[in-house]
mmCIF file of C-alpha atoms in Angstrom:
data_model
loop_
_atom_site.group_PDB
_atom_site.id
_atom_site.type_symbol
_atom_site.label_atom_id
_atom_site.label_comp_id
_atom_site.label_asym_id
_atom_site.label_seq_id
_atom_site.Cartn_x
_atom_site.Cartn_y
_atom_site.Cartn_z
ATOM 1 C CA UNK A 250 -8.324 -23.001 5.530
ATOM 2 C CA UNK A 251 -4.997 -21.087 4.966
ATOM 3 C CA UNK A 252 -3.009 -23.944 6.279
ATOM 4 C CA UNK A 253 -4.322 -26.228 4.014
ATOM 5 C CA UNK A 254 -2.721 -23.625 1.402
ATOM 6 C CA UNK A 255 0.053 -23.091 2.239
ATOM 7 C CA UNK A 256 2.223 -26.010 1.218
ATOM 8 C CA UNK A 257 1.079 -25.555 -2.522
ATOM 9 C CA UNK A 258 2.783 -22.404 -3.672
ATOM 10 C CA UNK A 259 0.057 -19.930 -2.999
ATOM 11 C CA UNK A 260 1.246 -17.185 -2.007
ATOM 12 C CA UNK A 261 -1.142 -15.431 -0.705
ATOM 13 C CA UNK A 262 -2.068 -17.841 1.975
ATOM 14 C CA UNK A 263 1.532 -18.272 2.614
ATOM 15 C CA UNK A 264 1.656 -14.634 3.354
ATOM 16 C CA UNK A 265 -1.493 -15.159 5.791
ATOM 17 C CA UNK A 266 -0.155 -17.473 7.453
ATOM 18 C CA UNK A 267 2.979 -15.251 7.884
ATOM 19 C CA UNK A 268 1.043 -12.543 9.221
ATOM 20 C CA UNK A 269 -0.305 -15.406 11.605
ATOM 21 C CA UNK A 270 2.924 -16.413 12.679
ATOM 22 C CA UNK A 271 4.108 -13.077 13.088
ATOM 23 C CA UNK A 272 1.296 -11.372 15.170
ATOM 24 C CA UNK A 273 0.327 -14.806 16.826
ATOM 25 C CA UNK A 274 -3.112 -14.916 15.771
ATOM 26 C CA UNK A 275 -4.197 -18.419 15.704
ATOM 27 C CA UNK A 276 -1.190 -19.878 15.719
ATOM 28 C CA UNK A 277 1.941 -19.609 18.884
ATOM 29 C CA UNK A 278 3.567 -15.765 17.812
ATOM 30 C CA UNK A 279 6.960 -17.426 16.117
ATOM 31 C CA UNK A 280 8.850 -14.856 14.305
ATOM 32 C CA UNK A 281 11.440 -17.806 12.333
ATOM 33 C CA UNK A 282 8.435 -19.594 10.643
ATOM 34 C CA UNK A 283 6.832 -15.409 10.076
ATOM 35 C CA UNK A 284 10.156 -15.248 7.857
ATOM 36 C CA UNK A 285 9.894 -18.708 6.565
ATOM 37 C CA UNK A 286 6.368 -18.200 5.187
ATOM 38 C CA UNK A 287 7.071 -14.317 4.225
ATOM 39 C CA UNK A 288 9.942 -15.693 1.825
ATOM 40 C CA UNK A 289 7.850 -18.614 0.135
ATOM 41 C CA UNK A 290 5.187 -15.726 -0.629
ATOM 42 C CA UNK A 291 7.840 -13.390 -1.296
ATOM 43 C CA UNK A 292 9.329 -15.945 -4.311
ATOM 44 C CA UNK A 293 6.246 -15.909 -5.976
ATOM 45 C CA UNK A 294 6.380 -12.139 -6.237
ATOM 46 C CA UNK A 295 3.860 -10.933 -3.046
ATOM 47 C CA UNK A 296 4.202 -7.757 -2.964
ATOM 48 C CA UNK A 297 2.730 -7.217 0.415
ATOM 49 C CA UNK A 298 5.077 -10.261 1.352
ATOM 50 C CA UNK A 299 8.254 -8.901 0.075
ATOM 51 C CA UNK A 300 7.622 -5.743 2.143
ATOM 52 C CA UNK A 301 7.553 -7.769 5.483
ATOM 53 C CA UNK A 302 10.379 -9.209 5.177
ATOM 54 C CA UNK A 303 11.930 -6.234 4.445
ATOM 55 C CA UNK A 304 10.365 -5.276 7.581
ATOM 56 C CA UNK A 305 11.547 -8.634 9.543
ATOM 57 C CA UNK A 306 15.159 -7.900 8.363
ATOM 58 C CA UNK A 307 14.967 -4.298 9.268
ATOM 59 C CA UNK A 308 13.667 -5.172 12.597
ATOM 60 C CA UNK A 309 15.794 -8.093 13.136
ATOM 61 C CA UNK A 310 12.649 -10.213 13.888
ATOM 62 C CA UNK A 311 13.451 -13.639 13.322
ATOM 63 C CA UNK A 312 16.375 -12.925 10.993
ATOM 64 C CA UNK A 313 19.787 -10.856 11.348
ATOM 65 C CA UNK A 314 19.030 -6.841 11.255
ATOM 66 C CA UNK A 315 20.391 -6.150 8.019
ATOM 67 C CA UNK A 316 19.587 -3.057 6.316
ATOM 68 C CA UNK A 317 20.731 -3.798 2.900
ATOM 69 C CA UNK A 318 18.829 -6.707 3.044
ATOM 70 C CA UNK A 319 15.777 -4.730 3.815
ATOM 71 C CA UNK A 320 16.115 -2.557 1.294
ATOM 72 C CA UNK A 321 16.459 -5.442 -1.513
ATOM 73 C CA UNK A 322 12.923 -6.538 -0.037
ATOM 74 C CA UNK A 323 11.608 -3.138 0.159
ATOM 75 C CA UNK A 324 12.686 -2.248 -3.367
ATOM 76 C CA UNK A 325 11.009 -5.064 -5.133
ATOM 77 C CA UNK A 326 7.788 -4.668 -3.230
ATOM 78 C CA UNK A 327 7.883 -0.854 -3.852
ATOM 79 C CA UNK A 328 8.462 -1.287 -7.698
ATOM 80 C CA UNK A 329 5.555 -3.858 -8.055
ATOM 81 C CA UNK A 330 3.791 -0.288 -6.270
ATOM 82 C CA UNK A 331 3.273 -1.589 -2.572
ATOM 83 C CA UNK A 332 2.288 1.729 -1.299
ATOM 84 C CA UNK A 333 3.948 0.992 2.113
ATOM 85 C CA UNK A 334 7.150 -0.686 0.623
ATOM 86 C CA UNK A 335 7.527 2.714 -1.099
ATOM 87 C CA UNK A 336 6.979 4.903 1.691
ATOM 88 C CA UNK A 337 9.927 2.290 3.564
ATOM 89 C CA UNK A 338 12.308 2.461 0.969
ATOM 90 C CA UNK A 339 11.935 6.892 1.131
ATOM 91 C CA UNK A 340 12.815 6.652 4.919
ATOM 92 C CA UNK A 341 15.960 4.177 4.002
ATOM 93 C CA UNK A 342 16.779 6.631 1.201
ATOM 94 C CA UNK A 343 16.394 9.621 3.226
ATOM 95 C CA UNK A 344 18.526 8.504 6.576
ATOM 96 C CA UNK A 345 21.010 6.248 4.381
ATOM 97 C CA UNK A 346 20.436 3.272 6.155
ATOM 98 C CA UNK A 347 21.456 0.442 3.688
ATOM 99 C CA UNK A 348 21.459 2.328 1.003
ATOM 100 C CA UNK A 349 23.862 5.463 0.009
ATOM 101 C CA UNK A 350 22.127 8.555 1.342
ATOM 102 C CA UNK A 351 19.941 10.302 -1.111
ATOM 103 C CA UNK A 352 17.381 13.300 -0.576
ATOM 104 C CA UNK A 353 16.440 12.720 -4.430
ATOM 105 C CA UNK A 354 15.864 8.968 -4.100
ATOM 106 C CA UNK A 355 13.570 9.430 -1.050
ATOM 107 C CA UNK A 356 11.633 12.220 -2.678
ATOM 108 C CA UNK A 357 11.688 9.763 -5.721
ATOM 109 C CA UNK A 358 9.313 6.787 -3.686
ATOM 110 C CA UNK A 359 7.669 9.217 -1.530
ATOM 111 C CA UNK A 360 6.464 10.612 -4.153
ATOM 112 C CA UNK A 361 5.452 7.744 -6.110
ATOM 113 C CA UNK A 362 3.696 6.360 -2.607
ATOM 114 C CA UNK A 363 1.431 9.436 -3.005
ATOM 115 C CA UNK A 364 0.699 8.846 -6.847
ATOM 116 C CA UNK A 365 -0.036 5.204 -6.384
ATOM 117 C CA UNK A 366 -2.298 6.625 -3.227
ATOM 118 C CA UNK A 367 -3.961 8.660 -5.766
ATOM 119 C CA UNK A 368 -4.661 6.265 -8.332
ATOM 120 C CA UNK A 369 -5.899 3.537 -5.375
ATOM 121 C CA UNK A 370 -8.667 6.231 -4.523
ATOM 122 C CA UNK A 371 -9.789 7.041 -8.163
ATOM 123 C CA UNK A 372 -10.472 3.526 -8.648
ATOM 124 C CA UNK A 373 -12.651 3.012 -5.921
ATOM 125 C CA UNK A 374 -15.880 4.004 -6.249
ATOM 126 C CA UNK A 375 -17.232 6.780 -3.937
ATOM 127 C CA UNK A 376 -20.085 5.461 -1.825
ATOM 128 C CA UNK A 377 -20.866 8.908 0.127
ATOM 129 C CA UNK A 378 -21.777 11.410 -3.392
ATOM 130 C CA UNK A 379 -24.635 10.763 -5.546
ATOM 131 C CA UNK A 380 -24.093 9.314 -8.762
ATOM 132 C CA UNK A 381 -26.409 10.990 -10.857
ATOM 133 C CA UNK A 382 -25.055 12.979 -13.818
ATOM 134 C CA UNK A 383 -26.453 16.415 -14.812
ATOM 135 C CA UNK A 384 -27.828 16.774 -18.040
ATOM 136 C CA UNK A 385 -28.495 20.268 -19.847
ATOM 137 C CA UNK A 386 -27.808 21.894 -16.288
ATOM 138 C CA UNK A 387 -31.359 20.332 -14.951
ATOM 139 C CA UNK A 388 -31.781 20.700 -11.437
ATOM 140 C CA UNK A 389 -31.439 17.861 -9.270
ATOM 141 C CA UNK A 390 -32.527 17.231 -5.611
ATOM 142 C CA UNK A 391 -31.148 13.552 -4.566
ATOM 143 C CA UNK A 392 -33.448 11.621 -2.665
ATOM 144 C CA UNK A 393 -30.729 10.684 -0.286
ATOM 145 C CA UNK A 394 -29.537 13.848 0.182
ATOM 146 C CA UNK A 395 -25.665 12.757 -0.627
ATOM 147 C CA UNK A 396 -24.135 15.747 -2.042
ATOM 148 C CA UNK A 397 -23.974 15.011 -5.991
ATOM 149 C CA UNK A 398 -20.864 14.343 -8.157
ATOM 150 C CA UNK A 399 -21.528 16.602 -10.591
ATOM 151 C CA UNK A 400 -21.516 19.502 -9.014
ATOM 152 C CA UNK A 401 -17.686 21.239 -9.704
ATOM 153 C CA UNK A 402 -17.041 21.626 -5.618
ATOM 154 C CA UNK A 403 -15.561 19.706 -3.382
ATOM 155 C CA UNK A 404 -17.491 17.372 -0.996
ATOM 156 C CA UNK A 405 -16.776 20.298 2.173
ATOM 157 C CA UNK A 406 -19.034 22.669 0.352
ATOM 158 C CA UNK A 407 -15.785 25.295 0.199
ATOM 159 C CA UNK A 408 -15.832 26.932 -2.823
ATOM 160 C CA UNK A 409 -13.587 26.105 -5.588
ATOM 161 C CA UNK A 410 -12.686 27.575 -9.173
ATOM 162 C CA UNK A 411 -14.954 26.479 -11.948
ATOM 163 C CA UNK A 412 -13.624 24.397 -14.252
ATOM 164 C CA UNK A 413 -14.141 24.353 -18.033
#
């Protein structure tokens, strides 16, 4: 099914079938046609795409090592919020590979890595607390004895300060 994709400018099956060529599932492990793939996703603005080939060119995987070019991948991946991109771009920051060294830069998309982190995990619903809201401070027992959401501690049962 992804082949039959990936001739017709969808990127996301032209970034699985990167990630085939790549890793050599399904497919002979060819790290040229990886790169080929990774850039027609990467053109349509992948995000997830754009940060492998960063990765190919850091790596030299099919491609020339070339840190500046990684960063340009990494950078456009990481400002579309690719959690990973952002954490790569830090690292290139922080050791000045590519890029002029900068403490302040790497703090910069480390940091925003952890906020997007954040936000992934508030958005996903919590399968392991009980959902039921507390009304007028009525007791509540739940049936599946899941610790419940509204109570104001955290899910380890370690105390924490009351909120308002």
């Amino acid at each position: 099914m992804v082949s039959l994709g990936g001739g017709k400018n969808y990127a996301e099956a032209q970034f699985q079938l990167g990630i085939m060529y790549a890793f050599g599932h399904g497919l002979k492990q060819d790290d040229q046609a990886a790169v080929d793939w990774y850039q027609r996703a990467a053109a349509q603005a992948h995000a997830r795409a754009q940060n492998e080939l960063g990765l190919m060119h850091d790596r030299g995987r099919g491609v020339r090592r070339d840190d500046a070019e990684a960063v340009k991948w990494y950078r456009l991946a990481a400002e579309q919020g690719d959690a990973t991109a952002q954490v790569n771009l830090g690292i290139k920051y922080d050791l000045g590979h590519g890029v002029r060294q900068s403490y302040r830069e790497a703090v910069k998309w480390l940091r925003r890595r952890r906020r997007s982190r954040q936000r992934q995990r508030t958005q996903q619903p919590r399968r392991d607390v009980c959902r039921w809201t507390r009304r007028n401070s009525e007791p509540h027992r739940c049936p599946r004895a899941l610790p419940c959401i509204s109570d104001r501690r955290p899910i380890s049962g370690k105390p924490s300060r009351q909120q308002p």
